C-alpha positions as a Python dict, from the first residue, in 0.01 Angstrom:
ca = {
    (1, 'X'): (0, 0, 0),
    (2, 'X'): (143, 353, -80),
    (3, 'X'): (231, 575, 217),
    (4, 'X'): (175, 934, 101),
    (5, 'X'): (-109, 1095, -111),
    (6, 'X'): (178, 1180, -383),
    (7, 'X'): (274, 809, -374),
    (8, 'X'): (-88, 720, -433),
    (9, 'X'): (-110, 962, -712),
    (10, 'X'): (201, 825, -885),
    (11, 'X'): (46, 475, -929),
    (12, 'X'): (41, 413, -1309),
    (13, 'X'): (-303, 463, -1478),
    (14, 'X'): (-434, 706, -1207),
    (15, 'X'): (-575, 1028, -1315),
    (16, 'X'): (-502, 1276, -1055),
    (17, 'X'): (-732, 1553, -1205),
    (18, 'X'): (-1038, 1403, -1330),
    (19, 'X'): (-1213, 1559, -1622),
    (20, 'X'): (-1447, 1846, -1482),
    (21, 'X'): (-1742, 1708, -1677),
    (22, 'X'): (-1741, 1427, -1429),
    (23, 'X'): (-1752, 1660, -1135),
    (24, 'X'): (-2123, 1583, -1034),
    (25, 'X'): (-2101, 1202, -1116),
    (26, 'X'): (-2204, 986, -840),
    (27, 'X'): (-2131, 599, -762),
    (28, 'X'): (-2511, 514, -725),
    (29, 'X'): (-2553, 137, -700),
    (30, 'X'): (-2399, -212, -714),
    (31, 'X'): (-2646, -494, -851),
    (32, 'X'): (-2679, -833, -733),
    (33, 'X'): (-2905, -1094, -909),
    (34, 'X'): (-3126, -1256, -641),
    (35, 'X'): (-3317, -1588, -634),
    (36, 'X'): (-3595, -1516, -378),
    (37, 'X'): (-3680, -1140, -297),
    (38, 'X'): (-3849, -1232, 42),
    (39, 'X'): (-3526, -1398, 155),
    (40, 'X'): (-3285, -1122, 28),
    (41, 'X'): (-3506, -845, 157),
    (42, 'X'): (-3534, -1001, 475),
    (43, 'X'): (-3140, -1028, 504),
    (44, 'X'): (-3058, -703, 390),
    (45, 'X'): (-3330, -507, 595),
    (46, 'X'): (-3354, -717, 914),
    (47, 'X'): (-2986, -845, 934),
    (48, 'X'): (-2796, -548, 801),
    (49, 'X'): (-3063, -271, 883),
    (50, 'X'): (-3075, -139, 524),
    (51, 'X'): (-3405, 15, 425),
    (52, 'X'): (-3601, -58, 109),
    (53, 'X'): (-3611, 270, -90),
    (54, 'X'): (-3771, 187, -411),
    (55, 'X'): (-3921, -99, -610),
    (56, 'X'): (-3943, -98, -970),
    (57, 'X'): (-4140, -374, -1171),
    (58, 'X'): (-4110, -474, -1548),
    (59, 'X'): (-4376, -713, -1606),
    (60, 'X'): (-4321, -725, -1989),
    (61, 'X'): (-3959, -843, -1925),
    (62, 'X'): (-4046, -1041, -1602),
    (63, 'X'): (-3811, -886, -1344),
    (64, 'X'): (-3822, -660, -1052),
    (65, 'X'): (-3558, -407, -897),
    (66, 'X'): (-3525, -336, -528),
    (67, 'X'): (-3323, -46, -414),
    (68, 'X'): (-3182, -56, -66),
    (69, 'X'): (-2963, 188, 122),
    (70, 'X'): (-2908, 368, 456),
    (71, 'X'): (-3145, 651, 470),
    (72, 'X'): (-3365, 820, 720),
    (73, 'X'): (-3731, 715, 649),
    (74, 'X'): (-3857, 1062, 681),
    (75, 'X'): (-3636, 1170, 403),
    (76, 'X'): (-3778, 922, 158),
    (77, 'X'): (-4045, 1084, -68),
    (78, 'X'): (-4399, 950, -59),
    (79, 'X'): (-4463, 978, -438),
    (80, 'X'): (-4339, 685, -639),
    (81, 'X'): (-4206, 889, -926),
    (82, 'X'): (-4039, 1147, -680),
    (83, 'X'): (-3890, 866, -473),
    (84, 'X'): (-3754, 707, -790),
    (85, 'X'): (-3573, 1009, -872),
    (86, 'X'): (-3469, 1079, -534),
    (87, 'X'): (-3352, 721, -477),
    (88, 'X'): (-3127, 746, -810),
    (89, 'X'): (-2941, 1054, -654),
    (90, 'X'): (-2829, 850, -340),
    (91, 'X'): (-2471, 733, -297),
    (92, 'X'): (-2393, 363, -267),
    (93, 'X'): (-2732, 197, -315),
    (94, 'X'): (-2763, -170, -328),
    (95, 'X'): (-2976, -285, -619),
    (96, 'X'): (-3117, -656, -599),
    (97, 'X'): (-3264, -773, -943),
    (98, 'X'): (-3519, -1060, -912),
    (99, 'X'): (-3597, -1261, -1252),
    (100, 'X'): (-3950, -1382, -1184),
    (101, 'X'): (-3983, -1752, -1133),
    (102, 'X'): (-3636, -1812, -999),
    (103, 'X'): (-3759, -1863, -649),
    (104, 'X'): (-3976, -2153, -735),
    (105, 'X'): (-3780, -2316, -1001),
    (106, 'X'): (-3628, -2631, -881),
    (107, 'X'): (-3389, -2647, -1180),
    (108, 'X'): (-3241, -2288, -1120),
    (109, 'X'): (-2883, -2364, -988),
    (110, 'X'): (-2815, -2007, -842),
    (111, 'X'): (-2607, -1709, -949),
    (112, 'X'): (-2222, -1695, -959),
    (113, 'X'): (-2090, -1525, -673),
    (114, 'X'): (-1753, -1456, -819),
    (115, 'X'): (-1574, -1627, -560),
    (116, 'X'): (-1513, -1967, -722),
    (117, 'X'): (-1351, -2045, -1049),
    (118, 'X'): (-1365, -1836, -1254),
    (119, 'X'): (-1327, -1564, -1003),
    (120, 'X'): (-1428, -1222, -1086),
    (121, 'X'): (-1653, -995, -872),
    (122, 'X'): (-1549, -1046, -491),
    (123, 'X'): (-1742, -876, -225),
    (124, 'X'): (-1936, -568, -106),
    (125, 'X'): (-1838, -412, 217),
    (126, 'X'): (-2028, -271, 535),
    (127, 'X'): (-1848, -51, 783),
    (128, 'X'): (-1990, -132, 1149),
    (129, 'X'): (-1917, 35, 1483),
    (130, 'X'): (-1799, -291, 1633),
    (131, 'X'): (-1720, -589, 1424),
    (132, 'X'): (-1725, -834, 1715),
    (133, 'X'): (-2055, -716, 1834),
    (134, 'X'): (-2203, -729, 1479),
    (135, 'X'): (-2067, -1068, 1415),
    (136, 'X'): (-2198, -1195, 1771),
    (137, 'X'): (-2545, -1077, 1646),
    (138, 'X'): (-2498, -1226, 1288),
    (139, 'X'): (-2414, -1565, 1458),
    (140, 'X'): (-2744, -1556, 1674),
    (141, 'X'): (-2937, -1468, 1363),
    (142, 'X'): (-2784, -1790, 1206),
    (143, 'X'): (-2595, -1568, 915),
    (144, 'X'): (-2334, -1787, 731),
    (145, 'X'): (-1969, -1681, 768),
    (146, 'X'): (-1697, -1710, 530),
    (147, 'X'): (-1443, -1566, 769),
    (148, 'X'): (-1497, -1491, 1123),
    (149, 'X'): (-1316, -1191, 1277),
    (150, 'X'): (-1011, -1360, 1422),
    (151, 'X'): (-967, -1621, 1138),
    (152, 'X'): (-673, -1593, 912),
    (153, 'X'): (-404, -1326, 910),
    (154, 'X'): (-623, -1016, 887),
    (155, 'X'): (-787, -974, 1222),
    (156, 'X'): (-1086, -772, 1310),
    (157, 'X'): (-1272, -804, 976),
    (158, 'X'): (-1512, -1071, 891),
    (159, 'X'): (-1680, -1213, 574),
    (160, 'X'): (-2074, -1315, 588),
    (161, 'X'): (-2286, -1444, 295),
    (162, 'X'): (-2599, -1340, 204),
    (163, 'X'): (-2903, -1584, 98),
    (164, 'X'): (-2746, -1596, -266),
    (165, 'X'): (-2383, -1659, -147),
    (166, 'X'): (-2242, -1320, -214),
    (167, 'X'): (-1984, -1244, 18),
    (168, 'X'): (-2011, -929, 247),
    (169, 'X'): (-1699, -768, 431),
    (170, 'X'): (-1776, -654, 779),
    (171, 'X'): (-1519, -396, 883),
    (172, 'X'): (-1451, -102, 1132),
    (173, 'X'): (-1312, 197, 974),
    (174, 'X'): (-1087, 285, 1264),
    (175, 'X'): (-942, -97, 1281),
    (176, 'X'): (-837, -41, 917),
    (177, 'X'): (-515, 152, 1020),
    (178, 'X'): (-362, -202, 1062),
    (179, 'X'): (-377, -260, 694),
    (180, 'X'): (-139, 58, 622),
    (181, 'X'): (202, -71, 571),
    (182, 'X'): (113, -428, 578),
    (183, 'X'): (398, -672, 517),
    (184, 'X'): (677, -387, 536),
}
């Protein structure tokens, strides 16, 4: 890991001064395809405490989109059109895409999480106030772990799995200092 900001900016391929036309761009969403919306919505709202911000149905194409995030319920517009525009202005939403029928199809094998060959997508991450307390709660709720906080070399971080097997990193921002200068 690079130490100074100038070292970070010197990494090949980094554009230090992005084009001004990108000034108001926002990283708005990451999308997961899901098998069963009831299971996934329960996991992300009850287990991880996210709020369902919007739902969009596309009956002619037989799929639904569910958008989740960490927003105060009093800020969410009541009008569906206003809410949709508002939601697409939020940072870091999670989009769950449900292709109708997968939840009841016995031949549906599920989606590739990216963490088995061929590897690709890895995980999303959630910063929590206390990794150990969060993981104790996850364990009590029966959440599947890929890595518990004290497993492996990287202590104080965990990986849990959602109902479709996607990995979710659980971290605490203050504990991330341990990774600066790792292996030096």
